[in-house]
PDB file of C-alpha atoms in Angstrom:
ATOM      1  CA  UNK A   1      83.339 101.099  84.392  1.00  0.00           C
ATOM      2  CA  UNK A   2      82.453  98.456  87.407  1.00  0.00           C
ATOM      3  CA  UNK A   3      82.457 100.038  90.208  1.00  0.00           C
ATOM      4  CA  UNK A   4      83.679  98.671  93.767  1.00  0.00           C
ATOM      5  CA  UNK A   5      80.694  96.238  94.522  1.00  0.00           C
ATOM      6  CA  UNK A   6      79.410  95.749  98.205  1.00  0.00           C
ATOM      7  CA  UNK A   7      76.651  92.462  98.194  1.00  0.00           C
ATOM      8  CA  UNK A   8      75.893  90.549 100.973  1.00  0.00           C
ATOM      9  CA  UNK A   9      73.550  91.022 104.042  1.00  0.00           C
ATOM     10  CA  UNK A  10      73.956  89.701 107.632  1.00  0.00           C
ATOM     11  CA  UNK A  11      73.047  86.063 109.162  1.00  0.00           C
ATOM     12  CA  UNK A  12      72.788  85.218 112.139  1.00  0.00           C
ATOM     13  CA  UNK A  13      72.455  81.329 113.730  1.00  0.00           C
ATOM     14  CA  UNK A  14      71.847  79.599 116.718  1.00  0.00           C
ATOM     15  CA  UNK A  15      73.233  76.321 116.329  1.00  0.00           C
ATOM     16  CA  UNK A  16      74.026  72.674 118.174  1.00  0.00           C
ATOM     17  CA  UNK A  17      76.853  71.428 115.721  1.00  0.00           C
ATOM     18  CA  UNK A  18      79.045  68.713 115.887  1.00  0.00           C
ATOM     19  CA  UNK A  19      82.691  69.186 117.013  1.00  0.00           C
ATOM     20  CA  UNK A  20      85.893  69.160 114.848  1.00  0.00           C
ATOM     21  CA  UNK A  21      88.743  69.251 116.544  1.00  0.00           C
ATOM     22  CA  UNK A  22      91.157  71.782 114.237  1.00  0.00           C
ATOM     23  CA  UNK A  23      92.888  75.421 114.926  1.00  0.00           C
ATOM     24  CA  UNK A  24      90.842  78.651 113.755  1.00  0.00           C
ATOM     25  CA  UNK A  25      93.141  79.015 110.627  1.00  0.00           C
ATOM     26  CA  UNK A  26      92.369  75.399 109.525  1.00  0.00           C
ATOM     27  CA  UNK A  27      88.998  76.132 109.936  1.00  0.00           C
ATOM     28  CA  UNK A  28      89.142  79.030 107.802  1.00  0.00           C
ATOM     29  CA  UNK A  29      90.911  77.453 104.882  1.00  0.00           C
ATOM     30  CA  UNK A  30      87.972  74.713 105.076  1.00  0.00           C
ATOM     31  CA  UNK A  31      85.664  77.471 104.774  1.00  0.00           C
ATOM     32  CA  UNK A  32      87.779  78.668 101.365  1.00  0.00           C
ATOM     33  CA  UNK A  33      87.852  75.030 100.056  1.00  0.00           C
ATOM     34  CA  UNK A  34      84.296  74.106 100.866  1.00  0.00           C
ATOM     35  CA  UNK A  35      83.420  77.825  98.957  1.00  0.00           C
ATOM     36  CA  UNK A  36      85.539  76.112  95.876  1.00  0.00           C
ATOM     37  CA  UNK A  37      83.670  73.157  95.796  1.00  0.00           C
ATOM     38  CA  UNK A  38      80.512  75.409  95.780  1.00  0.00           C
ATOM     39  CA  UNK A  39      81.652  77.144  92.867  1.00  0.00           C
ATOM     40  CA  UNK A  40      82.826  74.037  91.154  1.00  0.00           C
ATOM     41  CA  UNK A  41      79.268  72.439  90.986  1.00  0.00           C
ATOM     42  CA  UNK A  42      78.366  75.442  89.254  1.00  0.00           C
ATOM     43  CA  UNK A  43      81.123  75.486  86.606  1.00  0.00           C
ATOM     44  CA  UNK A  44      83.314  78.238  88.023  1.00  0.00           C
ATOM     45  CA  UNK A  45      86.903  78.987  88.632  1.00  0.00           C
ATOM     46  CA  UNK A  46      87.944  78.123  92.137  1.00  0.00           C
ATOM     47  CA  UNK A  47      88.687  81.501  93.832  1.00  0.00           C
ATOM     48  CA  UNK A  48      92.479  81.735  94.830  1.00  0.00           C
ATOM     49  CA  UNK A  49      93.143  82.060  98.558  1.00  0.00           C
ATOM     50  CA  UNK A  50      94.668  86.127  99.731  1.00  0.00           C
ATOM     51  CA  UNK A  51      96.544  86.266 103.241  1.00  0.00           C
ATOM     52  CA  UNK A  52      95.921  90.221 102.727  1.00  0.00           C
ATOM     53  CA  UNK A  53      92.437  89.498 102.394  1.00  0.00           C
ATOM     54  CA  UNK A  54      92.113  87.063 105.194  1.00  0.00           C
ATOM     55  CA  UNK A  55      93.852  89.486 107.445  1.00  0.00           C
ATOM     56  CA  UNK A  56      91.308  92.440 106.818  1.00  0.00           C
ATOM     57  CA  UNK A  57      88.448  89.872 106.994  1.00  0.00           C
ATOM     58  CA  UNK A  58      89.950  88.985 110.671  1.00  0.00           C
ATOM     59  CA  UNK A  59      90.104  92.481 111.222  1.00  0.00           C
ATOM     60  CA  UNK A  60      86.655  93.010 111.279  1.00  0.00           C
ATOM     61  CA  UNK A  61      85.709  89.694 112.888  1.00  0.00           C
ATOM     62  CA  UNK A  62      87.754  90.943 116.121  1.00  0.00           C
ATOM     63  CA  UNK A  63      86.208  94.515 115.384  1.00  0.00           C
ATOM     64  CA  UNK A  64      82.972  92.949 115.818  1.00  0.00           C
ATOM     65  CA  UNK A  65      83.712  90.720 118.877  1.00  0.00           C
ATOM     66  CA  UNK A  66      85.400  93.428 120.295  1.00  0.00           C
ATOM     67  CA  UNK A  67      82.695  96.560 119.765  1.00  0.00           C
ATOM     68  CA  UNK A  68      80.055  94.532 120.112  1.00  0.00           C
ATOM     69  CA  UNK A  69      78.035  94.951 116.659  1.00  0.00           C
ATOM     70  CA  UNK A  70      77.536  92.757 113.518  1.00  0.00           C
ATOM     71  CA  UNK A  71      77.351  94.579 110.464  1.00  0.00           C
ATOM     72  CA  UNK A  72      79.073  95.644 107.702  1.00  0.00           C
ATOM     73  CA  UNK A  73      79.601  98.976 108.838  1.00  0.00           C
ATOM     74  CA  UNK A  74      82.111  99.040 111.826  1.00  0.00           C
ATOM     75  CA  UNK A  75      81.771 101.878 114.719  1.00  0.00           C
ATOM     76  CA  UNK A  76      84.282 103.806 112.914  1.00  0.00           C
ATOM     77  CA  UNK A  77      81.487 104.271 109.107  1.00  0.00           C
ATOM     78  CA  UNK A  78      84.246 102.292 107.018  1.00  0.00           C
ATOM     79  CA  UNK A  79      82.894  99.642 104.715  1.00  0.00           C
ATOM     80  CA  UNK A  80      84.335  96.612 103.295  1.00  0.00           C
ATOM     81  CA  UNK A  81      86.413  98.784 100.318  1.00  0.00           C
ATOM     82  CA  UNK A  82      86.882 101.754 103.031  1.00  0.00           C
ATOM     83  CA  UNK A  83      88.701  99.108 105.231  1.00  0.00           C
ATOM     84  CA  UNK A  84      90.988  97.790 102.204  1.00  0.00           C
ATOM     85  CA  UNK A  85      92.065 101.068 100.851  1.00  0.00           C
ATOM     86  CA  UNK A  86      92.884 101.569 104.809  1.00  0.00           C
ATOM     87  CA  UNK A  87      94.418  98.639 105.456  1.00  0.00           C
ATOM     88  CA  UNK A  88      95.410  96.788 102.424  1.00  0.00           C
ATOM     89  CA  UNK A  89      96.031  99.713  99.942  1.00  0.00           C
ATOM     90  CA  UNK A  90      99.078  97.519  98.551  1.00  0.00           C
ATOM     91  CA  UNK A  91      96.280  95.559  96.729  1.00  0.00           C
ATOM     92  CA  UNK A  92      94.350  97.280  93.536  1.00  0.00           C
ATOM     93  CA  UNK A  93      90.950  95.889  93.130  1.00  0.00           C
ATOM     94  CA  UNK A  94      88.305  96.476  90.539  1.00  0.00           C
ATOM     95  CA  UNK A  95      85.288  95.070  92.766  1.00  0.00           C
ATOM     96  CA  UNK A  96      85.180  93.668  96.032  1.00  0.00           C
ATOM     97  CA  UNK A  97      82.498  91.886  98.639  1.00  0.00           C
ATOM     98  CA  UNK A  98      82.103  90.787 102.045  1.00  0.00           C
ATOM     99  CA  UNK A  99      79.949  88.020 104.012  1.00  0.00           C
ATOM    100  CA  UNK A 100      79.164  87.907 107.554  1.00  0.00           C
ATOM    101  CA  UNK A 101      78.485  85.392 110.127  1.00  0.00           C
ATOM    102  CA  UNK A 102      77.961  84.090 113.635  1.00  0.00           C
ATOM    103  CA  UNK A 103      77.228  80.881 115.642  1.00  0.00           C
ATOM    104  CA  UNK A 104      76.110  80.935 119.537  1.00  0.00           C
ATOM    105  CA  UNK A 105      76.181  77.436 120.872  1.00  0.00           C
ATOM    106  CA  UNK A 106      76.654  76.703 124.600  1.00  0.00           C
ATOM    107  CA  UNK A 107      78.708  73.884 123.484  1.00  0.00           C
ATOM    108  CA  UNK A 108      81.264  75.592 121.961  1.00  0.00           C
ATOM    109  CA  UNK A 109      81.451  73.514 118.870  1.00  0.00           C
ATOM    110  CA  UNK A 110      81.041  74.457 115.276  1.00  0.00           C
ATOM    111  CA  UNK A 111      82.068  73.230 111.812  1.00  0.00           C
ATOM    112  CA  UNK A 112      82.821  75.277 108.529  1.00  0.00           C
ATOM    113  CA  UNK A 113      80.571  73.592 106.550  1.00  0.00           C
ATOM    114  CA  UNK A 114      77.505  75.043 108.394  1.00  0.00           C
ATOM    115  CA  UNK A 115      79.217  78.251 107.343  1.00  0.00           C
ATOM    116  CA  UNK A 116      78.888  77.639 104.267  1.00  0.00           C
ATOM    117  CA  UNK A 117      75.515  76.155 103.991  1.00  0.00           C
ATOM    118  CA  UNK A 118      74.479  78.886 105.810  1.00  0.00           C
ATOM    119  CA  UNK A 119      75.676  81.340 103.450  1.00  0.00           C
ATOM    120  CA  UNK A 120      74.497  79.364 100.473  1.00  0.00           C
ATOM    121  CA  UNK A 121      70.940  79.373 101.683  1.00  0.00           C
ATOM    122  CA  UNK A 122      70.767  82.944 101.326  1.00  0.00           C
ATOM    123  CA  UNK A 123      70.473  84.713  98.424  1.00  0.00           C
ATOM    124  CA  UNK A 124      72.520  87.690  99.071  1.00  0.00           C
ATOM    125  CA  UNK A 125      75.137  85.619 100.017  1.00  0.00           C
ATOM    126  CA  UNK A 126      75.108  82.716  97.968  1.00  0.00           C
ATOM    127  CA  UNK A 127      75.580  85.924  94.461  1.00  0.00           C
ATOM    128  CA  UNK A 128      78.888  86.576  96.829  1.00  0.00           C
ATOM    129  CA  UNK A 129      80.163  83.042  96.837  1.00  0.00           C
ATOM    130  CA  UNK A 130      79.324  82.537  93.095  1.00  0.00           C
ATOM    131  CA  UNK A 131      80.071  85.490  91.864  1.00  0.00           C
ATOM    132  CA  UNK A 132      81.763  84.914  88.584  1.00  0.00           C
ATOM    133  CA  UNK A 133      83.505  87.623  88.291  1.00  0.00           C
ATOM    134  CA  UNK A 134      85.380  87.302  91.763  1.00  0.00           C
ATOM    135  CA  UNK A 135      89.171  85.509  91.618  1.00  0.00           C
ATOM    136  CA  UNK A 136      89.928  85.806  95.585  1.00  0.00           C
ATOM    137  CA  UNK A 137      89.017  85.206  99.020  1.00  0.00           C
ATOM    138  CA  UNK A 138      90.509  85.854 102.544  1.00  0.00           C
ATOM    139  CA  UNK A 139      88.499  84.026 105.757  1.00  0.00           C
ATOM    140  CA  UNK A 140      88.902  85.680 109.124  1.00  0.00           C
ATOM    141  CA  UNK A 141      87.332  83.402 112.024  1.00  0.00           C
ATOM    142  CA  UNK A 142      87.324  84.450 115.372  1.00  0.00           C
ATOM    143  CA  UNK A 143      86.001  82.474 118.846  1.00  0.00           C
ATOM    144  CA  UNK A 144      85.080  83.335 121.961  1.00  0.00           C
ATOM    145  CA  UNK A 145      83.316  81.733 124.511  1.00  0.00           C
ATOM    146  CA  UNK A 146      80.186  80.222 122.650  1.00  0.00           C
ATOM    147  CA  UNK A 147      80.234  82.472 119.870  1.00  0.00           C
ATOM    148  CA  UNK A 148      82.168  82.168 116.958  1.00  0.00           C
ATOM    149  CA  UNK A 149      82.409  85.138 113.688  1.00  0.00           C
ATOM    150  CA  UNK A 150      83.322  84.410 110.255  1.00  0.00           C
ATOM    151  CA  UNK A 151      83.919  87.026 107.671  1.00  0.00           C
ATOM    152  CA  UNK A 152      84.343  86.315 103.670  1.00  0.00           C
ATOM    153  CA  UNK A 153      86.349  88.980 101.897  1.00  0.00           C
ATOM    154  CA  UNK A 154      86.349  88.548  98.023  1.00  0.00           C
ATOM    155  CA  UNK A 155      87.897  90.269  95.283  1.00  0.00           C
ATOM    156  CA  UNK A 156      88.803  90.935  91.719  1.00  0.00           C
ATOM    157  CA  UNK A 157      92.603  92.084  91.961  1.00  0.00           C
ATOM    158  CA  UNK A 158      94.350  93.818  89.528  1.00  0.00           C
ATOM    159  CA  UNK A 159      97.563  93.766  90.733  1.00  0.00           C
ATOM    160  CA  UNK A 160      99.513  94.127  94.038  1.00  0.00           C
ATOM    161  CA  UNK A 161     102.475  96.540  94.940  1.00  0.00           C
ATOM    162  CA  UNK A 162     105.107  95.103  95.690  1.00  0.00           C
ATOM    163  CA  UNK A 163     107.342  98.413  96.508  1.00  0.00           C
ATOM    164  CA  UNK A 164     106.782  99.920  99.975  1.00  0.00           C
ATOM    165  CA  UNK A 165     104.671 102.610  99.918  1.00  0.00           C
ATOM    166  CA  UNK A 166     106.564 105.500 101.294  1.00  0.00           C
ATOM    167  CA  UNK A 167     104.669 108.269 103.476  1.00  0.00           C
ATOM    168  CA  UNK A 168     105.497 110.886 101.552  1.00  0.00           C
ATOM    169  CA  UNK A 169     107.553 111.068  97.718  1.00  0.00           C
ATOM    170  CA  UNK A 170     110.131 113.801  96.613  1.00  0.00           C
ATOM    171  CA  UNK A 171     108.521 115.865  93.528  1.00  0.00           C
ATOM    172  CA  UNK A 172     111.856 116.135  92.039  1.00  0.00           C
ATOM    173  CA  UNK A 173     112.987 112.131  92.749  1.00  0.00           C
ATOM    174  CA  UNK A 174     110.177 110.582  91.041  1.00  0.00           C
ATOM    175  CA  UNK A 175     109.746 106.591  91.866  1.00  0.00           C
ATOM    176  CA  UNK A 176     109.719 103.523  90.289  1.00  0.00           C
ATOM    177  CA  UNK A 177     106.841 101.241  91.755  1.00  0.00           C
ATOM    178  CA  UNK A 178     106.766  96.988  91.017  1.00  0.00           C
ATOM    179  CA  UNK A 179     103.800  95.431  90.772  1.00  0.00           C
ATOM    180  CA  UNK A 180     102.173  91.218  90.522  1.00  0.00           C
ATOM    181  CA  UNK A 181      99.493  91.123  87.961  1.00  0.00           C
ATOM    182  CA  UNK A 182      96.916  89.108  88.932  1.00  0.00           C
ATOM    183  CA  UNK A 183      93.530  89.822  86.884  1.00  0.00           C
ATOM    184  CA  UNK A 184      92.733  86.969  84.738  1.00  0.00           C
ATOM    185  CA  UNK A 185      92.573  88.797  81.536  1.00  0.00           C
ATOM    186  CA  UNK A 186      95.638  89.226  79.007  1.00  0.00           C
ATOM    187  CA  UNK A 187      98.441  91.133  80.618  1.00  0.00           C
ATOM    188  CA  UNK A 188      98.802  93.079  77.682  1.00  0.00           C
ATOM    189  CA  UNK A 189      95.312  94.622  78.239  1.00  0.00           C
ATOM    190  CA  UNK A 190      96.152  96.481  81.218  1.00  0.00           C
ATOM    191  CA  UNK A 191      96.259 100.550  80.918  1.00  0.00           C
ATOM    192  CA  UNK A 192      98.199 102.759  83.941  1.00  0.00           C
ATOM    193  CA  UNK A 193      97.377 106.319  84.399  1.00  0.00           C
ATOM    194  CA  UNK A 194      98.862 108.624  86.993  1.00  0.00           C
ATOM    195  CA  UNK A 195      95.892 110.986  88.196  1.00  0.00           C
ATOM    196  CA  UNK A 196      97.152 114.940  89.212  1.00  0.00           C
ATOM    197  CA  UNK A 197      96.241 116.865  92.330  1.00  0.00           C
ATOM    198  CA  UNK A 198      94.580 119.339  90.296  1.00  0.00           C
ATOM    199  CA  UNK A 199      92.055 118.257  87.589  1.00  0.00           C
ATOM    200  CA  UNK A 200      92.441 121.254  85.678  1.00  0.00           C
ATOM    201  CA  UNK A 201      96.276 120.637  85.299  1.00  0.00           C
ATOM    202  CA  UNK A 202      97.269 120.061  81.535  1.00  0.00           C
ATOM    203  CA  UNK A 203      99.967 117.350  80.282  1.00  0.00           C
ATOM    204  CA  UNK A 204     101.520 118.051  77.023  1.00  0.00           C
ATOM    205  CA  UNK A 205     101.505 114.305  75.032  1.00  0.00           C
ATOM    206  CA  UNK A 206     102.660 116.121  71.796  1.00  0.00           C
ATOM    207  CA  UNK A 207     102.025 119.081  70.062  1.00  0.00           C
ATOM    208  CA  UNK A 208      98.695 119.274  69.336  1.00  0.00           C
ATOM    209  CA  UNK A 209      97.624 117.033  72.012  1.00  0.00           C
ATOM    210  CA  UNK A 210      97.372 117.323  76.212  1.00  0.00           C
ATOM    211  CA  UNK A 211      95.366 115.690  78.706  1.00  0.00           C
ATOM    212  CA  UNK A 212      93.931 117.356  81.470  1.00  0.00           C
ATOM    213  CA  UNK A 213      94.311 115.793  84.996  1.00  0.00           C
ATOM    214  CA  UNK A 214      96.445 112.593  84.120  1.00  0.00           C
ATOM    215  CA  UNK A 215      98.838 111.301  82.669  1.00  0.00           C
ATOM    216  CA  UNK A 216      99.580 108.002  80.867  1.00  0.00           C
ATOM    217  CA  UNK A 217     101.493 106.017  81.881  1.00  0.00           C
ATOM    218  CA  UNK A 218     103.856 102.984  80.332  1.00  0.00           C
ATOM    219  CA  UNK A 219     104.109  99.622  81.748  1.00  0.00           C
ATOM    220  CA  UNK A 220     107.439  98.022  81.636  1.00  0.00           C
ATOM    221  CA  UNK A 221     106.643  93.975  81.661  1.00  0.00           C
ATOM    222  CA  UNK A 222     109.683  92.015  84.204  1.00  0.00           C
ATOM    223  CA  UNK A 223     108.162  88.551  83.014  1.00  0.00           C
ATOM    224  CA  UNK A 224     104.320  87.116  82.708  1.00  0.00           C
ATOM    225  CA  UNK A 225     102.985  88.087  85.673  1.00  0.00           C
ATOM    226  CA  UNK A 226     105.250  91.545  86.998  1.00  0.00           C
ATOM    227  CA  UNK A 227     105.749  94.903  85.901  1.00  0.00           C
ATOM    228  CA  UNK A 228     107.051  98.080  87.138  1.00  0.00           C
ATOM    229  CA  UNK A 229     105.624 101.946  86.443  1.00  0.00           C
ATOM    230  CA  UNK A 230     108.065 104.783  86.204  1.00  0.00           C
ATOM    231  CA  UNK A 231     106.410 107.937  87.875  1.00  0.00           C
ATOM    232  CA  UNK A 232     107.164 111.612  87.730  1.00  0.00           C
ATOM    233  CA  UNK A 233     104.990 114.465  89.640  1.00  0.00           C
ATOM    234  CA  UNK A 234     104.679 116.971  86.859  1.00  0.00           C
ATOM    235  CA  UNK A 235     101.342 118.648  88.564  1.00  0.00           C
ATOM    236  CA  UNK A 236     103.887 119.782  91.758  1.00  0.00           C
ATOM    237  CA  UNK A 237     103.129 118.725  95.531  1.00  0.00           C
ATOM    238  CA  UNK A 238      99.916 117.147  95.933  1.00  0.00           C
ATOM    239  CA  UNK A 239      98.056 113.567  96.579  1.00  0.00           C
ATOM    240  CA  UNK A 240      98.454 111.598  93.386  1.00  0.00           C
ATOM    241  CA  UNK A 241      96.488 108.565  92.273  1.00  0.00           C
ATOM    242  CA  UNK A 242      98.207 105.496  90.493  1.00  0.00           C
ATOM    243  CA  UNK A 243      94.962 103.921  88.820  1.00  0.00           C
ATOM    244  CA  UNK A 244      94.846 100.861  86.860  1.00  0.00           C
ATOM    245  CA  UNK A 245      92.183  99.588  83.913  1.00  0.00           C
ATOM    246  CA  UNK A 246      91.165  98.352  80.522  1.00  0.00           C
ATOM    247  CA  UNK A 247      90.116  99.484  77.154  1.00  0.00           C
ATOM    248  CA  UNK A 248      91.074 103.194  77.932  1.00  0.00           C
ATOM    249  CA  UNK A 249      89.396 103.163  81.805  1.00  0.00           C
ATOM    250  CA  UNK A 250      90.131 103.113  84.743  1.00  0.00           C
ATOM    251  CA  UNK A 251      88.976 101.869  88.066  1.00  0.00           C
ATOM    252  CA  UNK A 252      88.368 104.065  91.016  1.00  0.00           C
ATOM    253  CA  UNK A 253      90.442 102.256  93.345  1.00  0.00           C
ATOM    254  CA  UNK A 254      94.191 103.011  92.977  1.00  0.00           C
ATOM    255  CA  UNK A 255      97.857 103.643  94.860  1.00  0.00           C
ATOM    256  CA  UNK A 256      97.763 106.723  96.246  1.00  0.00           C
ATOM    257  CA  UNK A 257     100.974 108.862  96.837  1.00  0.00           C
ATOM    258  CA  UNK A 258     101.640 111.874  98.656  1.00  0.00           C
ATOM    259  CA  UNK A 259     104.338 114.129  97.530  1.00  0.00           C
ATOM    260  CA  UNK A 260     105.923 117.264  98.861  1.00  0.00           C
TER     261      UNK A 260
END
């Protein structure tokens, strides 16, 4: 199976650009549209725009200004996917990626579109912008002084929970969890599996079959594009792991819940 991707290597400019009088989110929505038009010259999808995903991209931007690094690393080891399962664990992803960037100019002006020609004149970043398989992108822009940091957060969502997560689940109470589908690919393709505590813990699925760790699990279809799961803790107390996938796999990144 794909595995969580991390592309993209660090830029750095000094620039002299010309002003543009608009707020930091305008400027990062230009930096998402002038991405789209990238992609369109190349025959691909426009990527959807993610507040989530804009939020943990400004997260890091500030993390930077604030800690003084630049890097995709943060002070505290978490990576682009360490910072989503962290921060944004609401959102299932089958790949994700991350692009960095940063402007000194003494006049304090910048535009997004040396952003993005800055990006797109680098290899590493440019495979981010057009990756194919990638459906979303968040922007988080921050600005201080004469520096300004942009960070790119793309994905390839599965689906996002739409239930609160609770901090802890009753063994006894099972849940009911809703989800919004949002991979491209036929929402009758989509596979749910509830991973155990213990690996070595066997489900009965009838009488001559079991399988060991997991479970799987049915998806109950509210219209095109939302479901619900139905879960039960038959392994006891433990840290379960709602994972999603195709074709009888699934991907490594998943909802985890904590029961007692």
């Amino acid at each position: 199976m794909k595995r969580l991707l991390l592309l993209g290597i660090v830029i750095a400019f000094w620039a002299g650009l010309q002003a543009a009088s608009i707020t930091i989110r305008d400027f990062e929505r230009q930096i998402w549209q002038l991405t789209n038009q990238e992609r369109a010259k190349e025959g691909l999808p426009a990527l959807q725009y993610d507040e989530g995903l804009a939020d943990l991209a400004r997260y890091h931007s500030r993390n930077m200004l604030n800690f003084g690094f630049f890097a995709h690393k943060d002070p505290f080891g978490d990576m682009v996917e360490d910072r989503k399962r962290k921060y944004y664990p609401q959102l299932v992803v089958s790949s994700i990626g991350e692009n960095l960037a940063r402007f000194f100019n003494t006049a304090k002006v910048y535009t997004p579109a040396e952003f993005v020609q800055g990006w797109m004149n680098s290899p590493e970043h440019r495979k981010n912008m057009l990756d194919k398989d990638y459906t979303h992108l968040g922007v988080g822009v921050v600005n201080y002084g004469d520096r300004l940091i942009a960070t790119q957060n793309f994905a390839t969502p599965l689906a996002k929970l739409s239930t609160p997560l609770q901090k802890k689940y009753k063994r006894k109470s099972g849940t009911a969890l809703q989800f919004e589908y949002m991979s491209p690919r036929p929402a009758d393709e989509l596979d749910a599996n509830l991973k155990f505590p213990d690996a070595e813990c066997k489900y009965k699925l009838d009488e001559n079959h079991y399988s060991l760790g997991s479970k799987p699990l049915t998806i109950k279809w509210i219209d095109q594009r939302h479901f619900e799961v139905q879960l039960d803790f038959p392994a006891g107390k433990g840290c379960y792991e709602l994972q999603f996938g195709f074709d009888g796999g699934f991907y490594e990144d998943g909802i985890k819940l904590k029961v007692k």
